[in-house]
Amino acid sequence: MWLFRRLEDIKDTDRDRVGGKAAALALLAKKGGRVPPGGCITVQAFRDFLSFNGLVGKIAIELGRKELKDMRWEEMWDASQRIRNLVNGGTFPPDMLREITSFANTLLGGKSAAVRSSSLSEDSASASYAGVHESCVDVKGEKAVMESVLHVWASLWSDAALLYKKELGFDPASGGMAVILQKLVRGEVSGVVFSLDPVRGGGIVIEAVPGLNKRLVDGRTEPHRWSVERGSGGRISYSPPSSSAKRSGKKTAGLLKAERVREVARLALSAEKLFRSPQDVEWTFRKKDLFTLQSRPITTTPDAGLSKRSVFDLSLKRSFENLLELRRRIEGELLPAMAEETRRMRDEDPDEMSDAELAREIERRTAVLARWNRTYWNEFIPYGHGARLFGRVYNDLVKPRDPHEFVELLRTGRTLSMQRDAILAEMSAMVRRGKPSLMAVRKGGPTGAARFDALRKRLFSQFGMISGDLEDHRKLAAFLAKMPFGPRKGKPGGRAAAAGLEKRFLSRFPKKDRRRGLELLDLARSSYTMRDDDNVYLAGIERELKKAADEARRRIDEGLVHGGSKRTLSALLRQKLVSGLHKPPARGKTGLARERGAAEVRAKQLRGQPASKGIVRGKARVVVDPGQIKDLERGEILVCDSIGPEMTYAVSVAGGIVERRGGMLIHGAIVAREYGIPCVTGVPDAAYAIRTGDDLTVDGYLGVVTIRKRPM
């Protein structure tokens, strides 16, 4: 059987069995390169494993929930985690397990290993997308080696691999994965070298870190960097890590002396000559010996072929250390600054400003919102990766049957949305008891219930944009009358269950590493909460801009301004609209307002992503514009494009949620889980397949929405 081969036994014609990376290493070794001893578990073993565990069909189901071209990155991450769990939870056929472990033991001799991917689709002349598949370094022992093999196999469907396949138009189910096993070379200095600068072209680029390359690849250590002119004696320029305080030549010599820099450069040029294309070569120095760990082609610049959004999505994956720094900045600097900015705006009443002052204030608030929007995308959104990083580690260590189980450890019930909704629930309870009466609330003045009036003031001053409609006292009274008596807390026993999961998670760490596990969990909880809270903070600033703009519009409409003041205010109102506030709801294929055909032939069952557990049946309420959320009745199924911060106050009324946007860590999914409401996301056809009044069943376990009957 073609289950494994030593590198020296791999032929040029074996690429379809061992993948591009293994074939390249074998050729390098044959041509005299210093390559660590190793071998390859072939693609045949991978396919036999999938067949033995019945995974081909299960993976097809996960990839078939939605066409890859319509998936957002968050949905790809979710699908990847579910597939990863399927593979990691599989078992090796007994004969295969015996043969591979025997091969690995003979090859490694009990030493630590590097376990690397070698897929059929990567590292070819037409597609070299480095870093999307798994590599495990410093792996020791049979069990650890075999677990690493599973991780590598599963990484054929990593979120990054799926994103690249989407951009390049590849079939997500295509390809196969071989695995390279090599003796670990524990070098003193390791790095990568590009025989041609992938960004600017021209020279050779070398990046290096002390110790193993894993520190460079996973972003934990910022590299030293050299640029070398092509040619044997090319001029060298050096750039230290930005965190380095010293930029002396002594610092350069301490990591790599000039002769070693040139030796690495010559290695890159020889690989380029051998493979007849520019190469990205991974290397390490052990004492005086330079080892080649892998070589792959550089087809173009790293981002070529990818949309700007895909490049941004790939940048969201951050190291633990980077996330810790983001947390320090967000919690210690940015959130207090946002809160202070909102408070300052709230204290400056637009009604009392002159026309000129109001014009300047609209301009200032527009700029403030634009600045915080940039911060949101540059820092808050990347911080959301903390929850995903934890989920990946949790699933790898615990191997739960449910790949979403880790979320139960992250739910704190302390999000700003939950705090806000607790205020609404208390106000609702007071109204239901008759103190104050609904009539008093509808009148809008003091109700005679001091606690109620204080809560109402806090609601609109502290929590930003709830909904412009609820500032109308009659509509607020109507909503409080139908809101559930008290907030739902999710499923019973949630805290005890989470404590059990936490204990199980930490038990997977060696005692010396459990503190690290606790730090990762604490970071993930902060990241998960922030994924909801950042919207509320931003909405507070947005609301204050809206107040100023509404006051300007009122003066213009009522003829209270003249001449230049009117023109200035009108121009700033147009600027405010351009800034993105109150844009009309999305239309067309990505929105909820698609045109329905005359016959209205609609599906009976829709598939999406499971985002919050549970099964519920109820009538649909399709919400196209956020202002329609007030029409949601208790127990109805909310069907929408996505749940924004101005809509979440009404989630406690819903019986279930169906969203067009997908992802288990998007805003609406987080809120749904906090309330224990079944939720399915990523349903592209929800807009025209569901209409208000339809009888729906939402299955948050399987990600299925069933239209059970169609009212005439």
XYZ file of C-alpha atoms in Angstrom:
712
model
C 0.000 0.000 0.000
C 1.126 3.559 -0.729
C 0.734 4.800 2.862
C 4.200 6.245 3.458
C 7.536 6.877 1.805
C 10.936 8.074 2.956
C 12.036 11.322 1.323
C 14.883 9.588 -0.499
C 12.409 7.136 -2.079
C 10.073 9.799 -3.484
C 10.302 10.238 -7.255
C 9.505 13.224 -9.427
C 6.370 11.436 -10.634
C 4.990 11.003 -7.103
C 3.700 14.551 -6.597
C 0.035 13.462 -6.789
C 0.700 11.033 -3.941
C 2.881 13.129 -1.633
C 1.949 16.748 -2.420
C 4.080 19.665 -3.528
C 6.000 20.302 -0.316
C 7.193 16.704 0.129
C 8.127 16.447 -3.555
C 10.192 19.652 -3.260
C 12.016 18.417 -0.138
C 12.808 15.114 -1.812
C 14.291 16.902 -4.809
C 16.324 19.255 -2.598
C 17.757 16.261 -0.726
C 18.649 14.477 -3.975
C 20.467 17.572 -5.260
C 22.682 17.738 -2.209
C 20.708 20.045 0.045
C 21.016 19.597 3.808
C 17.466 18.436 4.612
C 16.515 16.837 7.967
C 15.807 13.085 7.710
C 12.154 12.485 7.053
C 9.357 10.773 5.256
C 5.808 11.264 4.064
C 2.409 9.832 5.016
C 0.739 9.858 1.630
C -2.576 11.169 0.361
C -3.820 7.568 0.167
C -3.663 7.263 3.952
C -5.657 10.488 4.264
C -8.366 9.218 1.922
C -8.512 5.817 3.628
C -8.951 7.562 6.991
C -11.860 9.676 5.706
C -13.543 6.619 4.211
C -13.068 4.492 7.349
C -14.735 7.190 9.503
C -17.516 8.008 7.031
C -16.371 11.626 6.874
C -16.638 12.307 3.154
C -20.410 12.783 3.291
C -20.330 14.644 6.610
C -17.761 17.109 5.327
C -19.800 17.558 2.147
C -22.806 18.501 4.309
C -20.786 21.148 6.132
C -19.443 22.592 2.886
C -22.889 22.412 1.277
C -24.743 24.582 3.772
C -23.955 27.562 1.598
C -22.023 28.153 -1.591
C -18.444 29.097 -0.817
C -18.683 32.244 -2.942
C -21.488 33.513 -0.678
C -19.731 32.746 2.621
C -18.304 35.435 4.856
C -15.026 34.693 6.610
C -16.824 34.169 9.939
C -18.893 31.417 8.319
C -15.781 29.803 6.883
C -14.242 29.774 10.341
C -17.337 28.083 11.768
C -17.417 25.469 9.003
C -13.704 24.870 9.444
C -14.123 24.229 13.168
C -16.926 21.744 12.588
C -14.854 19.873 9.994
C -11.782 20.034 12.225
C -13.783 18.406 15.016
C -14.982 15.655 12.696
C -11.420 14.812 11.660
C -9.858 15.167 15.105
C -12.602 12.969 16.535
C -11.981 10.199 13.991
C -10.074 6.966 14.614
C -7.305 5.413 12.571
C -7.987 2.052 10.937
C -6.077 -0.462 13.132
C -3.745 -1.634 10.353
C -2.979 1.937 9.318
C -2.265 2.955 12.902
C 0.207 0.106 13.376
C 1.989 0.773 10.103
C 2.264 4.532 10.503
C 3.413 4.399 14.132
C 6.021 1.804 13.201
C 7.173 4.004 10.312
C 7.305 7.085 12.574
C 9.200 5.295 15.356
C 11.779 3.942 12.915
C 12.141 7.307 11.239
C 12.338 9.437 14.372
C 14.058 7.072 16.783
C 12.168 8.524 19.724
C 13.310 12.083 18.923
C 11.094 15.137 18.580
C 9.470 15.688 15.207
C 8.231 18.388 12.889
C 4.879 17.422 11.340
C 4.100 19.464 8.224
C 1.357 19.709 5.616
C 1.905 18.748 1.986
C -1.378 19.216 0.175
C -2.021 18.574 -3.488
C -3.333 22.088 -4.073
C -0.630 24.225 -2.439
C 2.944 25.032 -3.456
C 2.360 24.650 -7.184
C 3.414 27.059 -9.879
C -0.102 28.502 -9.999
C -1.077 28.514 -6.309
C 1.381 29.012 -3.479
C -0.612 30.109 -0.472
C 1.716 29.638 2.457
C 0.552 29.301 6.027
C -3.030 28.154 5.427
C -2.330 24.567 6.442
C -1.084 23.147 9.710
C 2.478 22.549 10.851
C 3.322 21.180 14.293
C 6.830 21.591 15.655
C 8.585 19.883 18.569
C 6.174 16.947 18.700
C 7.285 13.960 20.774
C 5.696 10.560 21.388
C 3.398 8.308 19.364
C 0.176 9.854 20.617
C 1.313 13.437 19.989
C 2.573 12.554 16.509
C -0.691 10.894 15.499
C -2.741 13.796 16.895
C -0.580 16.171 14.860
C -1.271 14.100 11.746
C -4.996 14.606 12.371
C -4.504 18.357 12.793
C -2.638 18.536 9.500
C -5.307 16.527 7.684
C -8.070 18.735 9.100
C -6.228 21.867 7.997
C -7.064 21.050 4.377
C -10.293 22.886 5.289
C -8.862 25.609 7.522
C -10.676 28.936 7.352
C -7.718 30.447 5.485
C -7.652 27.532 3.019
C -11.383 27.951 2.365
C -10.937 31.679 1.852
C -8.169 31.110 -0.691
C -10.253 28.492 -2.483
C -13.117 30.971 -2.627
C -10.912 33.694 -4.111
C -9.230 31.355 -6.604
C -12.478 29.637 -7.607
C -11.426 26.176 -6.381
C -13.846 23.476 -5.289
C -13.762 23.468 -1.441
C -14.036 19.671 -1.424
C -11.121 19.240 -3.818
C -7.560 18.218 -3.052
C -5.907 15.833 -0.684
C -3.414 16.077 2.137
C -0.136 14.263 2.691
C 1.902 14.732 5.871
C 5.661 15.194 6.198
C 7.406 13.726 9.247
C 10.913 15.031 9.917
C 13.380 14.811 12.728
C 13.322 18.142 14.497
C 16.450 20.201 13.992
C 16.650 22.385 17.093
C 18.452 25.323 15.567
C 19.800 28.333 17.408
C 18.502 30.736 14.735
C 15.665 30.058 12.274
C 13.776 31.965 9.635
C 12.521 32.343 6.094
C 14.191 33.760 3.022
C 12.525 35.048 -0.132
C 14.755 34.817 -3.181
C 12.789 37.768 -4.568
C 11.185 40.414 -2.386
C 7.469 39.462 -2.599
C 6.353 43.053 -1.996
C 8.807 45.317 -3.803
C 10.696 42.855 -6.006
C 14.377 43.174 -6.752
C 16.352 41.947 -3.746
C 16.435 38.992 -1.390
C 14.599 39.273 1.940
C 15.585 37.325 5.062
C 13.632 37.189 8.327
C 14.986 35.425 11.407
C 14.251 34.799 15.080
C 16.179 33.078 17.840
C 15.282 29.405 18.302
C 12.619 27.540 16.337
C 10.751 28.920 13.352
C 7.396 28.443 15.059
C 8.039 31.664 16.974
C 8.176 33.507 13.641
C 5.336 31.692 11.874
C 2.742 32.141 14.629
C 3.659 35.794 15.181
C 4.862 35.441 18.763
C 8.250 36.977 17.969
C 8.903 39.932 15.687
C 11.726 39.027 13.289
C 15.053 40.603 12.489
C 15.094 41.476 8.806
C 17.783 41.762 6.174
C 17.657 42.866 2.532
C 20.398 41.515 0.290
C 21.177 42.523 -3.263
C 21.008 39.546 -5.606
C 24.464 38.119 -6.325
C 27.100 36.384 -4.275
C 28.529 39.525 -2.675
C 25.462 41.713 -2.563
C 25.123 44.696 -0.231
C 23.282 43.943 3.034
C 20.887 46.264 4.877
C 19.473 45.382 8.303
C 16.220 46.266 10.110
C 15.825 45.185 13.738
C 12.453 44.421 15.321
C 10.506 47.614 15.966
C 10.476 46.746 19.668
C 14.273 46.638 19.735
C 15.738 49.553 21.610
C 19.161 49.273 19.992
C 19.950 49.330 16.321
C 23.669 48.741 16.509
C 25.734 46.576 14.222
C 26.604 44.490 17.261
C 22.918 43.566 17.559
C 22.977 42.405 13.925
C 26.081 40.317 14.404
C 24.632 38.756 17.526
C 21.848 36.991 15.597
C 23.329 36.476 12.135
C 26.767 37.602 11.038
C 27.216 38.928 7.526
C 28.709 35.696 6.185
C 25.693 33.739 7.473
C 23.295 36.250 5.937
C 25.000 35.687 2.594
C 24.894 31.912 3.083
C 21.113 32.070 3.553
C 20.845 34.309 0.485
C 22.826 31.805 -1.592
C 20.504 29.029 -0.356
C 17.513 30.968 -1.696
C 19.158 31.564 -5.071
C 20.122 27.890 -5.432
C 16.538 26.843 -4.645
C 15.278 29.363 -7.204
C 17.616 27.885 -9.809
C 16.595 24.313 -8.963
C 12.844 24.957 -9.155
C 13.089 27.588 -11.912
C 10.987 30.129 -10.025
C 11.444 32.531 -7.064
C 11.292 30.614 -3.781
C 10.181 31.089 -0.170
C 12.585 28.892 1.826
C 12.322 27.997 5.499
C 15.707 27.339 7.162
C 17.526 26.925 10.455
C 21.132 27.078 11.680
C 22.297 24.393 14.095
C 25.840 25.304 15.055
C 27.613 25.776 11.708
C 25.143 23.791 9.593
C 22.388 25.440 7.551
C 19.348 23.173 7.104
C 16.563 23.602 4.552
C 13.200 22.803 6.137
C 10.938 23.505 3.156
C 10.796 25.452 -0.096
C 7.809 26.694 -2.063
C 7.316 29.019 -5.018
C 6.512 32.690 -4.725
C 3.977 33.153 -7.501
C 3.261 36.854 -6.868
C 2.951 39.227 -3.972
C 1.316 37.639 -0.885
C -1.982 39.421 -1.414
C -2.288 38.987 -5.180
C -5.542 37.412 -6.257
C -7.249 38.301 -2.978
C -9.875 40.972 -2.490
C -9.134 43.747 0.001
C -11.729 42.253 2.332
C -10.052 38.829 2.208
C -6.676 40.370 2.966
C -8.300 42.119 5.940
C -9.955 38.893 7.094
C -6.635 37.035 7.036
C -5.076 39.813 9.115
C -7.604 39.221 11.904
C -5.848 36.079 13.137
C -3.620 37.322 15.957
C -1.197 35.692 18.354
C -1.941 35.411 22.070
C 0.677 38.075 22.864
C -0.768 40.472 20.287
C -4.251 39.969 21.715
C -3.007 40.698 25.239
C -1.579 43.991 23.999
C -4.850 44.802 22.199
C -6.787 44.090 25.392
C -4.570 46.396 27.430
C -5.101 49.202 24.924
C -8.836 48.640 24.451
C -9.775 48.300 28.110
C -7.232 50.756 29.492
C -7.330 53.500 26.864
C -9.891 53.234 24.081
C -13.104 52.394 25.929
C -12.592 55.063 28.610
C -11.823 57.562 25.843
C -15.012 56.605 23.946
C -17.102 56.887 27.101
C -15.628 60.308 27.885
C -16.183 61.496 24.301
C -19.826 60.408 24.455
C -20.328 62.038 27.852
C -18.852 65.305 26.590
C -21.174 65.311 23.569
C -24.161 64.467 25.748
C -23.413 67.476 27.972
C -23.419 69.827 24.965
C -27.083 70.300 24.044
C -27.478 71.066 20.295
C -30.753 72.886 21.039
C -28.824 75.627 22.841
C -26.204 76.179 20.117
C -26.220 79.010 17.612
C -26.380 78.092 13.935
C -22.631 78.583 13.553
C -21.892 76.554 16.682
C -24.216 73.781 15.543
C -22.546 73.645 12.125
C -19.122 73.327 13.744
C -20.422 70.699 16.162
C -21.904 68.544 13.391
C -18.588 68.729 11.570
C -16.680 67.805 14.734
C -18.988 64.907 15.624
C -18.812 63.568 12.076
C -15.016 63.511 12.337
C -15.170 61.882 15.780
C -17.433 59.126 14.503
C -15.183 58.522 11.489
C -12.158 58.249 13.784
C -13.831 55.746 16.087
C -15.115 53.763 13.118
C -11.486 53.349 12.040
C -10.578 52.241 15.557
C -13.445 49.758 15.480
C -12.115 48.085 12.331
C -8.422 48.344 13.205
C -8.538 47.257 16.845
C -11.946 46.121 18.102
C -12.646 43.701 15.244
C -9.195 42.026 15.434
C -9.648 41.652 19.199
C -12.611 39.395 18.471
C -10.086 36.722 17.427
C -9.464 36.068 21.123
C -12.656 34.003 21.317
C -11.749 32.114 18.146
C -8.222 31.383 19.362
C -9.662 29.925 22.559
C -12.190 27.871 20.593
C -9.418 26.378 18.487
C -7.325 25.457 21.542
C -10.359 24.127 23.431
C -11.479 21.903 20.574
C -7.970 20.556 19.997
C -7.456 19.695 23.668
C -10.931 18.555 24.725
C -12.169 17.118 21.428
C -15.857 17.686 22.238
C -18.576 16.216 20.057
C -20.059 19.702 19.762
C -17.513 22.091 18.174
C -19.454 25.037 19.605
C -19.251 23.793 23.192
C -16.472 26.239 24.052
C -18.889 29.166 23.785
C -20.582 28.015 27.001
C -17.422 29.014 28.886
C -17.446 32.496 27.387
C -21.001 33.557 28.201
C -20.786 35.981 31.134
C -24.216 37.643 31.048
C -22.410 40.950 31.656
C -22.535 42.488 28.190
C -23.797 46.052 27.903
C -26.764 44.750 25.919
C -27.710 42.478 28.803
C -27.345 45.338 31.317
C -29.493 47.539 29.131
C -32.116 44.836 28.675
C -32.214 44.253 32.433
C -33.274 47.896 32.801
C -36.009 47.402 30.201
C -37.137 44.239 31.967
C -37.384 46.034 35.311
C -39.362 48.851 33.693
C -41.617 46.253 32.065
C -42.225 44.550 35.392
C -43.167 47.861 37.000
C -45.633 48.629 34.205
C -47.198 45.173 34.507
C -47.732 45.758 38.214
C -49.386 49.082 37.424
C -46.759 51.348 39.000
C -46.532 53.406 36.871
C -49.510 52.862 34.644
C -49.149 52.494 30.883
C -51.156 55.707 30.547
C -48.560 57.602 32.597
C -45.712 56.223 30.469
C -47.529 57.165 27.260
C -47.834 60.785 28.395
C -44.071 61.054 28.514
C -43.657 63.229 31.589
C -42.777 62.204 35.146
C -44.779 59.106 36.013
C -44.908 59.457 39.778
C -42.663 56.409 40.136
C -39.223 57.782 40.916
C -37.460 54.484 40.215
C -39.097 54.147 36.798
C -38.198 57.702 35.806
C -34.602 57.176 36.924
C -34.371 53.956 34.897
C -35.791 55.666 31.809
C -33.252 58.467 32.101
C -30.397 56.007 32.545
C -31.602 53.914 29.610
C -31.283 56.698 27.076
C -28.285 58.485 28.571
C -25.988 55.541 29.305
C -26.615 52.967 26.596
C -26.493 54.950 23.399
C -28.838 54.229 20.527
C -31.607 51.876 21.604
C -33.993 52.843 18.848
C -35.197 56.243 17.835
C -38.732 54.865 17.973
C -38.513 54.008 21.674
C -37.784 57.622 22.521
C -41.435 58.126 21.572
C -43.127 57.518 24.938
C -46.193 55.821 23.457
C -44.055 53.321 21.570
C -41.943 52.720 24.657
C -45.081 51.953 26.635
C -46.321 49.553 23.964
C -42.999 47.681 23.955
C -42.798 47.433 27.747
C -46.289 45.956 27.774
C -45.281 43.000 25.584
C -41.756 42.426 26.889
C -41.265 39.221 28.932
C -41.505 39.687 32.688
C -37.789 39.696 33.482
C -34.837 38.805 31.255
C -34.241 35.220 30.193
C -30.982 33.810 31.510
C -30.376 30.998 29.050
C -30.691 27.322 29.838
C -30.922 26.213 33.490
C -27.710 25.051 35.112
C -25.599 27.109 32.746
C -23.094 28.247 35.384
C -22.589 24.763 36.801
C -22.184 23.333 33.315
C -19.655 26.033 32.417
C -17.688 25.323 35.591
C -17.519 21.652 34.629
C -16.320 22.516 31.136
C -13.696 24.856 32.547
C -12.378 22.133 34.847
C -12.213 19.682 31.958
C -10.408 22.216 29.760
C -7.772 23.041 32.372
C -7.212 19.356 33.146
C -5.822 18.943 29.636
C -2.875 21.204 30.459
C 0.201 20.021 32.343
C 0.129 21.587 35.818
C 2.934 23.988 34.924
C 0.880 25.346 31.982
C -2.540 25.709 33.628
C -1.982 29.351 34.405
C -1.546 29.902 30.671
C -4.850 28.111 30.095
C -6.603 30.392 32.590
C -5.086 33.461 30.954
C -6.335 32.314 27.549
C -9.840 31.701 28.951
C -9.912 35.117 30.634
C -8.771 36.786 27.417
C -11.430 34.905 25.429
C -14.203 35.988 27.801
C -13.122 39.601 27.463
C -12.922 39.265 23.674
C -16.343 37.601 23.479
C -17.985 40.304 25.604
C -16.253 43.053 23.673
C -17.580 41.643 20.390
C -21.006 42.764 21.631
C -20.063 45.825 23.690
C -18.065 47.618 20.991
C -21.259 48.102 18.977
C -22.978 49.745 21.948
C -20.065 52.098 22.592
C -19.961 53.109 18.932
C -23.730 53.558 18.870
C -23.448 56.065 21.714
C -21.272 58.356 19.588
C -23.519 57.772 16.590
C -26.550 58.779 18.617
C -24.980 62.090 19.696
C -24.166 62.952 16.084
C -27.752 62.126 15.155
C -29.038 64.534 17.832
C -27.048 67.408 16.370
C -28.046 66.551 12.806
C -31.726 66.233 13.758
C -31.620 69.667 15.380
C -30.091 71.153 12.219
C -32.750 69.471 10.089
C -35.504 70.807 12.367
C -34.229 74.378 11.999
C -34.005 74.076 8.214
C -37.456 72.474 7.913
C -39.072 75.094 10.145
C -37.342 78.010 8.408
C -35.433 79.035 11.508
C -32.132 79.588 9.660
C -31.346 81.861 6.718
C -28.742 82.477 4.051
C -25.271 81.132 4.671
C -26.270 79.318 7.867
C -28.878 77.308 5.988
C -26.430 76.385 3.243
C -23.770 75.395 5.787
C -26.147 73.260 7.823
C -27.544 71.623 4.686
C -24.039 70.747 3.461
C -23.147 69.221 6.812
C -26.361 67.209 6.838
C -25.365 65.754 3.468
C -21.922 64.975 4.897
C -23.546 63.254 7.833
C -25.605 61.067 5.507
C -22.497 60.180 3.511
C -20.784 59.102 6.744
C -23.063 56.085 6.800
C -25.728 56.973 9.344
C -29.246 55.855 8.512
C -28.344 54.351 5.172
C -31.291 52.578 3.511
C -31.417 48.824 4.127
C -29.433 46.599 1.794
C -31.194 45.590 -1.372
C -30.503 43.031 -4.048
C -28.833 39.690 -3.591
C -27.182 40.532 -0.272
C -30.144 42.152 1.454
C -33.524 41.207 2.790
C -35.644 42.994 0.226
C -35.298 40.761 -2.826
C -37.962 40.786 -5.459
C -40.187 37.720 -5.280
C -41.299 35.963 -8.428
C -44.941 36.104 -9.378
C -45.461 32.440 -8.510
C -43.593 32.754 -5.171
C -42.172 29.262 -5.373
C -40.485 29.001 -1.995
C -38.395 26.341 -0.254
C -39.835 24.284 2.583
C -36.485 23.895 4.306
C -33.539 26.294 4.448
C -30.047 25.494 5.651
C -27.688 27.779 7.500
C -25.176 27.746 10.339
C -26.186 26.569 13.829
C -25.463 29.527 16.116
C -27.510 29.016 19.307
C -28.910 25.708 20.499
C -32.572 24.857 20.783
C -35.657 24.204 18.656
C -38.585 26.583 18.498
C -41.710 26.996 16.395
C -43.431 30.295 15.796
C -44.647 32.867 13.309
C -42.070 34.752 11.255
C -41.509 38.476 11.551
C -39.345 39.698 8.642
C -37.510 42.908 9.581
C -35.946 44.789 6.675
C -35.418 48.147 8.375
C -34.246 48.385 12.025
C -37.204 50.627 12.752
C -39.535 47.668 12.124
C -38.138 45.831 15.149
C -40.768 47.516 17.324
C -43.430 45.450 15.529
C -41.933 42.170 16.790
C -44.424 40.348 18.991
C -43.549 38.041 21.833
C -42.611 34.549 20.624
C -42.253 35.475 16.949
C -39.247 34.334 14.926
C -37.130 37.349 14.009
C -35.905 37.097 10.383
C -33.426 39.807 9.395
C -30.231 40.645 7.565
C -28.295 41.026 10.811
C -29.022 42.217 14.321
C -27.398 45.587 14.967
C -26.960 47.296 18.346
C -30.105 49.369 17.789
C -32.142 46.151 17.526
C -30.898 43.920 20.337
C -33.195 45.407 22.958
C -36.038 43.515 21.273
C -34.310 40.123 21.159
C -35.764 39.162 24.527
C -39.202 39.262 22.885
C -38.241 36.868 20.071
C -38.795 33.130 20.171
C -35.995 32.456 17.684
C -33.703 34.217 15.227
C -32.849 33.682 11.545
C -30.144 35.917 10.033
C -28.793 36.226 6.515
C -25.304 37.006 7.782
C -23.487 34.007 9.163
C -21.179 33.157 12.031
C -21.450 31.833 15.569
C -19.595 34.886 16.907
C -21.511 37.659 15.167
C -23.448 40.155 17.256
C -26.882 38.550 16.907
C -25.620 35.043 17.690
C -23.926 36.258 20.872
C -27.111 37.944 22.090
C -29.213 34.885 21.178
C -27.001 32.606 23.258
C -27.087 34.989 26.209
C -30.875 34.672 26.201
C -30.995 30.974 25.314
C -32.895 31.691 22.072
C -32.462 29.273 19.142
C -30.621 30.952 16.296
C -29.607 30.000 12.748
C -27.337 32.348 10.802
C -26.030 32.422 7.242
C -29.375 31.672 5.544
C -28.975 33.410 2.165
C -32.486 32.695 0.923
C -34.332 33.788 4.046
C -35.380 37.059 2.432
C -37.602 35.718 -0.292
C -38.295 32.230 1.058
C -39.827 33.551 4.300
C -42.469 36.204 4.756
C -44.051 37.696 7.826
C -46.694 35.341 9.210
C -45.106 32.104 7.945
C -45.031 29.258 10.459
C -41.353 28.449 11.064
C -39.411 25.864 12.993
C -35.870 26.959 13.847
C -33.425 24.168 14.699
C -30.386 25.743 16.310
C -28.687 22.365 16.676
C -28.564 21.479 12.982
C -28.798 24.939 11.433
C -32.097 24.223 9.665
C -35.146 26.465 9.218
C -38.376 24.720 8.167
C -41.379 26.534 6.683
C -44.197 24.354 7.941
C -47.172 26.094 6.414
C -47.957 29.079 4.220
C -50.892 31.242 5.176
C -53.170 32.042 2.237
